[in-house]
Coordinates of C-alpha atoms in Angstrom, one line a residue:
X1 CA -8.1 21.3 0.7
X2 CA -9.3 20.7 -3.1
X3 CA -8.0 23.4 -5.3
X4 CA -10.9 26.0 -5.9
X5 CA -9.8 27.0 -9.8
X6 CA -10.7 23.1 -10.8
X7 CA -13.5 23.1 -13.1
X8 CA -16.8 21.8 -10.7
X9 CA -18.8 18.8 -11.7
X10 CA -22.4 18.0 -11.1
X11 CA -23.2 14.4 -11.2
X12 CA -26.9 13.8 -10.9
X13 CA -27.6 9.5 -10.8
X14 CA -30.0 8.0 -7.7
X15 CA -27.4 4.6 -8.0
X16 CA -24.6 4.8 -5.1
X17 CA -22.7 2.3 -7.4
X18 CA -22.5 4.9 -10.5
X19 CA -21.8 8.1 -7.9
X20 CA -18.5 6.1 -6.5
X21 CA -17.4 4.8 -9.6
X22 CA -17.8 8.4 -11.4
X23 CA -16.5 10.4 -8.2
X24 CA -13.2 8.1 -8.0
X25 CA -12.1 8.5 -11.5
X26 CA -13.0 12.7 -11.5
X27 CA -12.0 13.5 -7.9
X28 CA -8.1 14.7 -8.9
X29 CA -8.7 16.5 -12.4
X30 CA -12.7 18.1 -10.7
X31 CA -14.8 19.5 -8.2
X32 CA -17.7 17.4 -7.4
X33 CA -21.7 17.9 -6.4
X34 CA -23.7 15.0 -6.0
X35 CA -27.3 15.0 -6.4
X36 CA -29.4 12.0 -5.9
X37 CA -32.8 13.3 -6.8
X38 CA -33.8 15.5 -10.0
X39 CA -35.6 18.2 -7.9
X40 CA -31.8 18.5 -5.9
X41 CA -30.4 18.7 -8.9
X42 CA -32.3 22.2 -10.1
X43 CA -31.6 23.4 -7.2
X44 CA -27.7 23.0 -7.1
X45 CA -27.4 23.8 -10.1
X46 CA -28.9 26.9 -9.4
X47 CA -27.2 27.5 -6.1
X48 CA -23.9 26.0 -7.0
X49 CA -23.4 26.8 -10.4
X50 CA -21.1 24.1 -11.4
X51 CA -19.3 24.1 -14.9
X52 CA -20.7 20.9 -16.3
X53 CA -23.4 18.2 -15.4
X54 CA -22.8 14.8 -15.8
X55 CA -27.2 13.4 -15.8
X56 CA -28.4 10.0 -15.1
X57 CA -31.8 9.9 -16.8
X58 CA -33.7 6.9 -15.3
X59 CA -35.1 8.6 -11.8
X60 CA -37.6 8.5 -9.4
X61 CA -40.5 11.2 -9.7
X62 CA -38.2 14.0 -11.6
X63 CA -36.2 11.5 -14.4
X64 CA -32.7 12.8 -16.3
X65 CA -34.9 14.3 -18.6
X66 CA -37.3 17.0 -17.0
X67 CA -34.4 17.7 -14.7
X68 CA -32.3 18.7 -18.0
X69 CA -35.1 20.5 -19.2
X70 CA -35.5 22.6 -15.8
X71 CA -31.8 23.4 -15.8
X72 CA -32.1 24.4 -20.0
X73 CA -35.0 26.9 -19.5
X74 CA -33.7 28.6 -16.4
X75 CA -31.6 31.4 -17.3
X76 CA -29.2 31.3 -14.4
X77 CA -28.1 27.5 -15.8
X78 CA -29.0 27.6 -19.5
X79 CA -25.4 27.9 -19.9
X80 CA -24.4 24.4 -18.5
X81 CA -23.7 21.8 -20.6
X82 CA -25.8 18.6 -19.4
X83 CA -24.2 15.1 -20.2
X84 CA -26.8 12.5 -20.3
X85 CA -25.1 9.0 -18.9
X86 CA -27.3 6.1 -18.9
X87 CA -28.1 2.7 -20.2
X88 CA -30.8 3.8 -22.4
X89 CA -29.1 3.4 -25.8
X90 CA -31.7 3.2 -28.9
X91 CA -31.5 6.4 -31.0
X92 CA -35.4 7.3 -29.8
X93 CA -33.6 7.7 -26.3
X94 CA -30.8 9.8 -27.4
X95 CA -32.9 11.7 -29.6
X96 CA -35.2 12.9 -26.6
X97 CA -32.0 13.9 -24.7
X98 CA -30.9 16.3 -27.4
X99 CA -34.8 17.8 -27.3
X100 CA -34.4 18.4 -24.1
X101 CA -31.4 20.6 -24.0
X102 CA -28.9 18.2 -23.6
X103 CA -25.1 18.8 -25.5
X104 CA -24.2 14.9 -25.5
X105 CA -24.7 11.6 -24.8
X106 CA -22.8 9.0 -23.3
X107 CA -23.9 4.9 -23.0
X108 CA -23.9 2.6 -20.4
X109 CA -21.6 0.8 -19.7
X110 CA -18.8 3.2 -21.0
X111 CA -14.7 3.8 -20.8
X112 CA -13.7 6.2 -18.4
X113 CA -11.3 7.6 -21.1
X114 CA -14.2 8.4 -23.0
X115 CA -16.1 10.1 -19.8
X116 CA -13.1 12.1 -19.7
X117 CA -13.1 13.2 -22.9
X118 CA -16.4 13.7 -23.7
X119 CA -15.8 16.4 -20.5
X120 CA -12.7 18.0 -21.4
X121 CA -14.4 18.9 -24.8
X122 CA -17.6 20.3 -23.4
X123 CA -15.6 22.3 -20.8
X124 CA -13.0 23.8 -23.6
X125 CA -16.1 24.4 -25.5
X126 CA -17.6 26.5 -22.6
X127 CA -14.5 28.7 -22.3
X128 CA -14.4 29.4 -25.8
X129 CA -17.9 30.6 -25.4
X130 CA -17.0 32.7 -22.5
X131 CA -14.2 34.5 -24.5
X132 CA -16.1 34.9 -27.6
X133 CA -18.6 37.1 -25.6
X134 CA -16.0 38.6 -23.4
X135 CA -14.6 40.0 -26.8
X136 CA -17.0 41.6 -27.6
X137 CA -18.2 43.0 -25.0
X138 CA -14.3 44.3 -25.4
X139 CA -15.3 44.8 -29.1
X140 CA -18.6 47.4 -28.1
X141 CA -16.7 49.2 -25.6
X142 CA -13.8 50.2 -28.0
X143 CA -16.9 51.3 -30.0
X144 CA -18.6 53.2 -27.6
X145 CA -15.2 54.9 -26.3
X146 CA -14.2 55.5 -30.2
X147 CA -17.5 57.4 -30.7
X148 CA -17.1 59.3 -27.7
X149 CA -13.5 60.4 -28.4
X150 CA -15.1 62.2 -31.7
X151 CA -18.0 63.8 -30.4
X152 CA -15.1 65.2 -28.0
X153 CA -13.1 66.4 -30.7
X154 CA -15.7 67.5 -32.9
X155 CA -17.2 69.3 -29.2
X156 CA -13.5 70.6 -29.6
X157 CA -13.5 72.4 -33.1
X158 CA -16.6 73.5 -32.7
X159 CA -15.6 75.6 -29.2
X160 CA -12.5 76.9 -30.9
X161 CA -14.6 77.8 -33.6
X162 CA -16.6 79.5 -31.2
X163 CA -14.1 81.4 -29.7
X164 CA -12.5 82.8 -32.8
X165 CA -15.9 84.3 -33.6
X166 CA -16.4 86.0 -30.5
X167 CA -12.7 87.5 -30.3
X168 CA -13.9 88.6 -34.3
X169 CA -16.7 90.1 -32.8
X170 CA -15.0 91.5 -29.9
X171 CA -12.5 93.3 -32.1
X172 CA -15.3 95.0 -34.0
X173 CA -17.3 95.6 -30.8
X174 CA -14.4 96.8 -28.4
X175 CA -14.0 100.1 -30.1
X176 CA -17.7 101.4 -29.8
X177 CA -17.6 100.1 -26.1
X178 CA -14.8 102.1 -25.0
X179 CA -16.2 105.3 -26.9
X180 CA -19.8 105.0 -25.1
X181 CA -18.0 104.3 -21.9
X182 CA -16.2 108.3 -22.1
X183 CA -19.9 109.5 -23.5
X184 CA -22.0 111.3 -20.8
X185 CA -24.5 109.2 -20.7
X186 CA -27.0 107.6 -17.2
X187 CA -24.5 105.4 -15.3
X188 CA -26.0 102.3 -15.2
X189 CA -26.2 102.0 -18.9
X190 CA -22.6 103.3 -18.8
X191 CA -21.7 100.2 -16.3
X192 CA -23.6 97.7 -18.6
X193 CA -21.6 98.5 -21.3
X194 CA -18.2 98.6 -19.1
X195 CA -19.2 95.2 -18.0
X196 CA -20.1 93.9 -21.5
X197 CA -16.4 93.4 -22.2
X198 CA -15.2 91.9 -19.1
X199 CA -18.3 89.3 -19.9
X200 CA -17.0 88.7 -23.7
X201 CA -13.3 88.4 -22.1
X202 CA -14.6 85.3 -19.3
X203 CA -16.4 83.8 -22.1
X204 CA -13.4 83.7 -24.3
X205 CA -11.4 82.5 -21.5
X206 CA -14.0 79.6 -20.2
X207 CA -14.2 78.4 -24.1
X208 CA -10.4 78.1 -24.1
X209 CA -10.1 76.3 -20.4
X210 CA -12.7 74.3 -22.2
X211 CA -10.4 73.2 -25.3
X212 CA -7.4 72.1 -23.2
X213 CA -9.7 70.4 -20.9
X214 CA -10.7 68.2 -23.7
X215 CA -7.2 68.3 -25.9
X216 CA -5.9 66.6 -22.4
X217 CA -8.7 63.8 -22.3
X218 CA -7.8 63.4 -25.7
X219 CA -4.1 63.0 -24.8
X220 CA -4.0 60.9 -21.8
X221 CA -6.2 58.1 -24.5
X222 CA -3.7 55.7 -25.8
X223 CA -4.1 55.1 -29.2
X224 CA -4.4 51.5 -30.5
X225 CA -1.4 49.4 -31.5

């Protein structure tokens, strides 16, 4: 069984000749797809989602070059490098691969070494790629969690601010209570203002539940080495 992390290779050419001679010199350092046909092609690239594409350009009814230019504007592939491989070797051929999407070019008849080559750049190139934008995507989360640590702490002051204003207003407002609460006055005005201070005391005690709440989110973050 061929080992699944081996990068997976798409080689496109209608010749059975070319398809042997590629697939013998790739089949121990790749995975490999054959297509025959551009139209297959598209679709296994789509469906398959192979790490490179190895594209022969002289084809029956979909040629190398509308195949490449399929696989370029689809967003699902866009991402694969396409290798054109063919005999077609004036600079007005090349130049027509590049417009169409294609990342490089390779001659007929060619070394293997150079094949090889010419795909072990393309793939480093695609994991380099892959990290760049996997950093930072790291990058905007640190961001995001950075900004949300702040607004926590500055959620933080602002709720122990809060609560040293109500005990300051308490203290000032305790007094009067008890002294209306021993006043002969109707009852349920009495038991409002009874109840006022056991209200001031459960906000007081909510805001503070509130600040170790967030003083232990704030703790269990590991800062940044």
């Amino acid at each position: 069984m061929q080992d699944t992390t081996l990068p997976k290779i798409l080689i496109v050419d209608d010749e059975p000749l070319n398809i042997d001679l590629l697939r013998e010199t790739l089949k121990s350092k790749y995975r490999l797809i054959v297509a025959t046909k551009g139209e297959q092609a598209v679709t296994l690239a789509t469906s398959k989602q192979p790490d490179l594409i190895l594209m022969d350009i002289m084809m029956p009814v979909m040629d190398g070059y509308e195949t490449c230019e399929k696989i370029k504007d689809n967003p699902e592939t866009s991402h694969i490098p396409v290798i054109f491989v063919s005999a077609l070797n004036e600079v007005e051929d090349k130049g027509i691969g590049y417009d169409m999407g294609g990342n490089d070019y390779i001659t007929k008849p060619f070394e293997m070494s150079d094949v090889l080559a010419c795909i072990e750049t393309h793939l480093k190139l695609t994991r380099l790629t892959k990290r760049i934008k996997e950093l930072e995507t790291e990058s905007s989360k640190k961001t995001i969690s950075d900004n949300l640590v702040k607004k926590i702490a500055d959620l933080n002051t602002s709720i122990n601010g809060n609560t040293q204003i109500i005990k300051l207003f308490w203290s000032s407002l305790e007094p009067i209570i008890k002294n209306h609460a021993s006043l002969d006055i109707p009852k349920n005005i009495n038991d409002k203002i009874s109840n006022l201070g056991e209200i001031v005391s459960q906000i007081i005690n909510d805001t503070r539940e509130m600040a170790l709440l967030i003083d232990s989110f704030q703790g269990k973050r590991k800062p940044e080495k």
